[in-house]
């Protein structure tokens, strides 16, 4: 909520904007858009056609447009960049902080990048962007910006004040003042308060705080997010292997990392393979959803051939068949619960060694939950479906076994994947459900075969 | 990573600390703990027994202990608070910012709160805490702190500088300087740069920026999180209904809100009803997991009675039965995918009206995915399981129908719940899976009955 105008995206607003575009009422459109926050402009462009979105982003000032472009979905951003001239993009890059600038053109071809960067007059800004483009986007290097305030430990306080006033112009928000030595190595940080109260002739090396958190340029963005949120840091300096200060990561970038991570895990648990939104095209949604459905299908066909293999039992004890959905649903649910807790624990780093303890605990949990459910099922099976007691008992033994199995598998697989360096989140959702479906039904019929002897 | 010591929680470390506690080597223990970050101390205490954790938190300085206590899980914090004296807790509250202080004692009885607060000498700090305790913890009021830097629009610049130096002592990090009128109403904000460069005799009202974002004290924490992350705000002022400035929310509190929200949604999707961790007791884990398993069980029993009701078909076309797991798994997977995308869209506010468009889109998606899967299943059913063509075709028609049904239900239910003001996340996971299981099997047999005429 802003006192300028609380922005609300409505169908009427979009229609109005489309109308203004069609009628070429550029002045009116520009006046309206120019007063909005760039995040709101980005929201609007996502509701327009790609061409209209491009039109809008060329119409408004480069300052506003460049910020809005940092918030676009990949497809739209690619389209817009293709339709902007090198000069326009170069202007955008100049408006942006180096990290956002590098992100904006990261997916373009190297030739296009070179052409665009050659149009930037501010050589240092261009060089910083080139430098940032080298880093993996999921690393500290990919998150960091070059804009920061740093002072040399050998400077005097009054020289320092002069230098800082200069540097602060280029930095949107000064979180910390970092202290480096003559080799640009990070030595510590400086509080503004200490700087203001120190005698002007004293040296930085006498007043700085040597305790400073930092990350390496190659650390993963997940690790940086974990550190910054655990230690409540608003900014953290980034150093290279020789501990030279190369950049700085701020908390707003971390908020994005945390949200993206959570969304990705959530989608994986739901069996969606790529980052999609409800508004994406049917083709994109199909691509994201069909693969997991196919895995589920093969699981289902596997289960079909297992049941087919127990035809004998099917004929002698048809009552066994009506419990297939129960066995399957329970195995799936238990597996998802176990794996979700472990995946979340691994993400929070709150799970350490002791694999056997954990499996034993899941075994106990499965046993307790299994007995509770089996007891009810036994009563229902006997009194409502009229199955004989020993058949009902068979169903219950199988059910408890299936639940324990699902709980143990749901715990084991994510931990195993994590130890192998694979993202354990892939072991949630359809993957764990499907394998538990198939295993569950196999166990069910095998136990029935042994107990009932068919 | 800190240059003091990169902290790593290991079993050896915990054993060492337990040993120090047992041997009452208080000095050694204190020296070690005192150099750690409070977040690391909190992590350690979670691995100790409740008594050892309390021991540790009484041993270290109140400054460190109070910060660590803000990071504890509910059970442990309650236990520790019960075992600390009113005086000790009062000291803790004095060390903390008002928002953390209020959160720390929020769950205590009113009498205990009163006793503790009466021990605080700093009357204003105590009053601020009392004030914050009034608010719902999921509202802006529950998130905000009283610590902020504010200036009156009628002050002169040099008076302002003097006042600010005073206020800044009590504020850990100055994000913004807020401008209020004589009635304490929020008028705008001030940049430090403008303040430093303005003529000393000029007045605040001539230099402040009137454009300022704010939230109301009653806004939900989700709404605050959405605004702050959308607009990349590091702090936002909070006003009451009459627009009086009452507090300030900083981005680190929002990071916690975002993480908690994501974890809650994730756990709901996985069928876990309360906030649990892998390390929680078996009893707590059972309480969180058994309810959803019981729902799944009743679904499974429902499916059993449906199958039981189609006994005729079971005898004539036993091949139908082997595809039950396939039908069920596919219905479950499709439902979870659809609902997850919608729930996430609703959380991001990227889903607007147009319910029918969305349902139609899901219908199309279901049709495409359904046909792809049905085609494979038809071939497998005929050539591998040897079912007649018209039986295979029946299975496929049912499969497509079940998929479309699951997709539409998975889309409809979260949107419906959201419109009714119910958190749509409850409609994910076992809930959607179970209803799709039962519906899916019902549809399957009904279509089979109609087509095959048994």
PDB file of N, CA, C and O in Angstrom, chain B residues 218-255:
ATOM      1  N   UNK B 218      -3.246  -3.962  11.078  1.00  0.00           N
ATOM      2  CA  UNK B 218      -4.102  -5.150  10.996  1.00  0.00           C
ATOM      3  C   UNK B 218      -3.885  -5.970   9.729  1.00  0.00           C
ATOM      4  O   UNK B 218      -4.485  -7.029   9.575  1.00  0.00           O
ATOM      5  N   UNK B 219      -3.048  -5.484   8.810  1.00  0.00           N
ATOM      6  CA  UNK B 219      -2.786  -6.271   7.593  1.00  0.00           C
ATOM      7  C   UNK B 219      -2.169  -7.620   7.974  1.00  0.00           C
ATOM      8  O   UNK B 219      -1.433  -7.720   8.953  1.00  0.00           O
ATOM      9  N   UNK B 220      -2.460  -8.655   7.177  1.00  0.00           N
ATOM     10  CA  UNK B 220      -1.908  -9.976   7.505  1.00  0.00           C
ATOM     11  C   UNK B 220      -0.418 -10.026   7.187  1.00  0.00           C
ATOM     12  O   UNK B 220       0.072  -9.294   6.328  1.00  0.00           O
ATOM     13  N   UNK B 221       0.287 -10.915   7.876  1.00  0.00           N
ATOM     14  CA  UNK B 221       1.726 -11.003   7.618  1.00  0.00           C
ATOM     15  C   UNK B 221       1.996 -11.503   6.193  1.00  0.00           C
ATOM     16  O   UNK B 221       2.984 -11.123   5.583  1.00  0.00           O
ATOM     17  N   UNK B 222       1.111 -12.337   5.648  1.00  0.00           N
ATOM     18  CA  UNK B 222       1.268 -12.776   4.250  1.00  0.00           C
ATOM     19  C   UNK B 222       1.233 -11.572   3.302  1.00  0.00           C
ATOM     20  O   UNK B 222       2.017 -11.486   2.371  1.00  0.00           O
ATOM     21  N   UNK B 223       0.292 -10.660   3.567  1.00  0.00           N
ATOM     22  CA  UNK B 223       0.155  -9.485   2.709  1.00  0.00           C
ATOM     23  C   UNK B 223       1.410  -8.605   2.829  1.00  0.00           C
ATOM     24  O   UNK B 223       1.928  -8.106   1.833  1.00  0.00           O
ATOM     25  N   UNK B 224       1.912  -8.439   4.039  1.00  0.00           N
ATOM     26  CA  UNK B 224       3.123  -7.637   4.244  1.00  0.00           C
ATOM     27  C   UNK B 224       4.295  -8.290   3.506  1.00  0.00           C
ATOM     28  O   UNK B 224       5.070  -7.619   2.821  1.00  0.00           O
ATOM     29  N   UNK B 225       4.405  -9.619   3.625  1.00  0.00           N
ATOM     30  CA  UNK B 225       5.494 -10.332   2.960  1.00  0.00           C
ATOM     31  C   UNK B 225       5.398 -10.156   1.448  1.00  0.00           C
ATOM     32  O   UNK B 225       6.401  -9.938   0.767  1.00  0.00           O
ATOM     33  N   UNK B 226       4.179 -10.243   0.924  1.00  0.00           N
ATOM     34  CA  UNK B 226       3.988 -10.114  -0.518  1.00  0.00           C
ATOM     35  C   UNK B 226       4.422  -8.719  -0.991  1.00  0.00           C
ATOM     36  O   UNK B 226       5.168  -8.587  -1.959  1.00  0.00           O
ATOM     37  N   UNK B 227       3.999  -7.682  -0.254  1.00  0.00           N
ATOM     38  CA  UNK B 227       4.346  -6.314  -0.630  1.00  0.00           C
ATOM     39  C   UNK B 227       5.852  -6.076  -0.556  1.00  0.00           C
ATOM     40  O   UNK B 227       6.455  -5.541  -1.482  1.00  0.00           O
ATOM     41  N   UNK B 228       6.448  -6.481   0.572  1.00  0.00           N
ATOM     42  CA  UNK B 228       7.866  -6.188   0.751  1.00  0.00           C
ATOM     43  C   UNK B 228       8.720  -6.947  -0.251  1.00  0.00           C
ATOM     44  O   UNK B 228       9.725  -6.426  -0.730  1.00  0.00           O
ATOM     45  N   UNK B 229       8.322  -8.186  -0.592  1.00  0.00           N
ATOM     46  CA  UNK B 229       9.174  -8.897  -1.536  1.00  0.00           C
ATOM     47  C   UNK B 229       8.890  -8.434  -2.954  1.00  0.00           C
ATOM     48  O   UNK B 229       9.794  -8.327  -3.770  1.00  0.00           O
ATOM     49  N   UNK B 230       7.633  -8.091  -3.262  1.00  0.00           N
ATOM     50  CA  UNK B 230       7.345  -7.588  -4.606  1.00  0.00           C
ATOM     51  C   UNK B 230       8.076  -6.271  -4.868  1.00  0.00           C
ATOM     52  O   UNK B 230       8.655  -6.080  -5.925  1.00  0.00           O
ATOM     53  N   UNK B 231       8.015  -5.369  -3.903  1.00  0.00           N
ATOM     54  CA  UNK B 231       8.595  -4.045  -4.120  1.00  0.00           C
ATOM     55  C   UNK B 231      10.022  -3.925  -3.594  1.00  0.00           C
ATOM     56  O   UNK B 231      10.550  -2.822  -3.476  1.00  0.00           O
ATOM     57  N   UNK B 232      10.631  -5.056  -3.241  1.00  0.00           N
ATOM     58  CA  UNK B 232      12.017  -5.061  -2.761  1.00  0.00           C
ATOM     59  C   UNK B 232      12.260  -4.055  -1.635  1.00  0.00           C
ATOM     60  O   UNK B 232      13.226  -3.285  -1.674  1.00  0.00           O
ATOM     61  N   UNK B 233      11.389  -4.066  -0.641  1.00  0.00           N
ATOM     62  CA  UNK B 233      11.544  -3.119   0.467  1.00  0.00           C
ATOM     63  C   UNK B 233      12.342  -3.762   1.590  1.00  0.00           C
ATOM     64  O   UNK B 233      12.155  -4.929   1.892  1.00  0.00           O
ATOM     65  N   UNK B 234      13.225  -3.001   2.202  1.00  0.00           N
ATOM     66  CA  UNK B 234      14.004  -3.545   3.307  1.00  0.00           C
ATOM     67  C   UNK B 234      13.351  -3.259   4.649  1.00  0.00           C
ATOM     68  O   UNK B 234      13.662  -3.887   5.650  1.00  0.00           O
ATOM     69  N   UNK B 235      12.474  -2.280   4.664  1.00  0.00           N
ATOM     70  CA  UNK B 235      11.730  -1.968   5.874  1.00  0.00           C
ATOM     71  C   UNK B 235      10.463  -1.251   5.450  1.00  0.00           C
ATOM     72  O   UNK B 235      10.422  -0.619   4.393  1.00  0.00           O
ATOM     73  N   UNK B 236       9.437  -1.385   6.244  1.00  0.00           N
ATOM     74  CA  UNK B 236       8.180  -0.690   5.915  1.00  0.00           C
ATOM     75  C   UNK B 236       7.567  -0.181   7.219  1.00  0.00           C
ATOM     76  O   UNK B 236       7.574  -0.890   8.228  1.00  0.00           O
ATOM     77  N   UNK B 237       7.075   1.073   7.232  1.00  0.00           N
ATOM     78  CA  UNK B 237       6.451   1.586   8.448  1.00  0.00           C
ATOM     79  C   UNK B 237       5.031   1.032   8.600  1.00  0.00           C
ATOM     80  O   UNK B 237       4.381   0.715   7.613  1.00  0.00           O
ATOM     81  N   UNK B 238       4.597   0.909   9.838  1.00  0.00           N
ATOM     82  CA  UNK B 238       3.260   0.398  10.145  1.00  0.00           C
ATOM     83  C   UNK B 238       2.452   1.515  10.789  1.00  0.00           C
ATOM     84  O   UNK B 238       2.941   2.196  11.692  1.00  0.00           O
ATOM     85  N   UNK B 239       1.231   1.705  10.306  1.00  0.00           N
ATOM     86  CA  UNK B 239       0.375   2.769  10.865  1.00  0.00           C
ATOM     87  C   UNK B 239      -0.910   2.165  11.414  1.00  0.00           C
ATOM     88  O   UNK B 239      -1.301   1.069  11.023  1.00  0.00           O
ATOM     89  N   UNK B 240      -1.548   2.880  12.348  1.00  0.00           N
ATOM     90  CA  UNK B 240      -2.847   2.405  12.833  1.00  0.00           C
ATOM     91  C   UNK B 240      -3.938   2.989  11.943  1.00  0.00           C
ATOM     92  O   UNK B 240      -3.652   3.636  10.935  1.00  0.00           O
ATOM     93  N   UNK B 241      -5.196   2.761  12.326  1.00  0.00           N
ATOM     94  CA  UNK B 241      -6.308   3.166  11.454  1.00  0.00           C
ATOM     95  C   UNK B 241      -6.328   4.669  11.184  1.00  0.00           C
ATOM     96  O   UNK B 241      -6.826   5.117  10.172  1.00  0.00           O
ATOM     97  N   UNK B 242      -5.780   5.451  12.108  1.00  0.00           N
ATOM     98  CA  UNK B 242      -5.783   6.897  11.912  1.00  0.00           C
ATOM     99  C   UNK B 242      -4.483   7.383  11.263  1.00  0.00           C
ATOM    100  O   UNK B 242      -4.158   8.550  11.291  1.00  0.00           O
ATOM    101  N   UNK B 243      -3.729   6.423  10.715  1.00  0.00           N
ATOM    102  CA  UNK B 243      -2.461   6.696  10.021  1.00  0.00           C
ATOM    103  C   UNK B 243      -1.350   7.179  10.947  1.00  0.00           C
ATOM    104  O   UNK B 243      -0.366   7.756  10.505  1.00  0.00           O
ATOM    105  N   UNK B 244      -1.499   6.944  12.254  1.00  0.00           N
ATOM    106  CA  UNK B 244      -0.401   7.256  13.162  1.00  0.00           C
ATOM    107  C   UNK B 244       0.678   6.194  13.061  1.00  0.00           C
ATOM    108  O   UNK B 244       0.382   4.999  13.013  1.00  0.00           O
ATOM    109  N   UNK B 245       1.927   6.633  13.046  1.00  0.00           N
ATOM    110  CA  UNK B 245       3.064   5.708  12.929  1.00  0.00           C
ATOM    111  C   UNK B 245       3.212   4.928  14.238  1.00  0.00           C
ATOM    112  O   UNK B 245       3.437   5.512  15.291  1.00  0.00           O
ATOM    113  N   UNK B 246       3.070   3.596  14.173  1.00  0.00           N
ATOM    114  CA  UNK B 246       3.160   2.821  15.412  1.00  0.00           C
ATOM    115  C   UNK B 246       4.323   1.821  15.426  1.00  0.00           C
ATOM    116  O   UNK B 246       4.661   1.288  16.477  1.00  0.00           O
ATOM    117  N   UNK B 247       4.940   1.571  14.284  1.00  0.00           N
ATOM    118  CA  UNK B 247       6.039   0.601  14.295  1.00  0.00           C
ATOM    119  C   UNK B 247       6.676   0.460  12.935  1.00  0.00           C
ATOM    120  O   UNK B 247       6.382   1.222  12.004  1.00  0.00           O
ATOM    121  N   UNK B 248       7.525  -0.565  12.847  1.00  0.00           N
ATOM    122  CA  UNK B 248       8.298  -0.742  11.625  1.00  0.00           C
ATOM    123  C   UNK B 248       8.613  -2.226  11.466  1.00  0.00           C
ATOM    124  O   UNK B 248       8.954  -2.899  12.443  1.00  0.00           O
ATOM    125  N   UNK B 249       8.484  -2.729  10.261  1.00  0.00           N
ATOM    126  CA  UNK B 249       8.800  -4.139   9.989  1.00  0.00           C
ATOM    127  C   UNK B 249      10.040  -4.194   9.104  1.00  0.00           C
ATOM    128  O   UNK B 249      10.121  -3.460   8.124  1.00  0.00           O
ATOM    129  N   UNK B 250      10.989  -5.059   9.448  1.00  0.00           N
ATOM    130  CA  UNK B 250      12.204  -5.170   8.642  1.00  0.00           C
ATOM    131  C   UNK B 250      12.220  -6.483   7.862  1.00  0.00           C
ATOM    132  O   UNK B 250      11.515  -7.427   8.198  1.00  0.00           O
ATOM    133  N   UNK B 251      13.046  -6.516   6.829  1.00  0.00           N
ATOM    134  CA  UNK B 251      13.037  -7.622   5.874  1.00  0.00           C
ATOM    135  C   UNK B 251      13.410  -8.959   6.520  1.00  0.00           C
ATOM    136  O   UNK B 251      12.932 -10.009   6.091  1.00  0.00           O
ATOM    137  N   UNK B 252      14.228  -8.954   7.588  1.00  0.00           N
ATOM    138  CA  UNK B 252      14.610 -10.241   8.173  1.00  0.00           C
ATOM    139  C   UNK B 252      13.410 -10.959   8.791  1.00  0.00           C
ATOM    140  O   UNK B 252      13.334 -12.185   8.773  1.00  0.00           O
ATOM    141  N   UNK B 253      12.443 -10.181   9.317  1.00  0.00           N
ATOM    142  CA  UNK B 253      11.236 -10.820   9.838  1.00  0.00           C
ATOM    143  C   UNK B 253      10.425 -11.416   8.699  1.00  0.00           C
ATOM    144  O   UNK B 253       9.764 -12.444   8.852  1.00  0.00           O
ATOM    145  N   UNK B 254      10.483 -10.747   7.554  1.00  0.00           N
ATOM    146  CA  UNK B 254       9.731 -11.205   6.379  1.00  0.00           C
ATOM    147  C   UNK B 254      10.325 -12.484   5.820  1.00  0.00           C
ATOM    148  O   UNK B 254       9.603 -13.360   5.348  1.00  0.00           O
ATOM    149  N   UNK B 255      11.641 -12.595   5.870  1.00  0.00           N
ATOM    150  CA  UNK B 255      12.290 -13.825   5.424  1.00  0.00           C
ATOM    151  C   UNK B 255      11.732 -15.005   6.219  1.00  0.00           C
ATOM    152  O   UNK B 255      11.401 -16.049   5.668  1.00  0.00           O
TER     153      UNK B 255
END
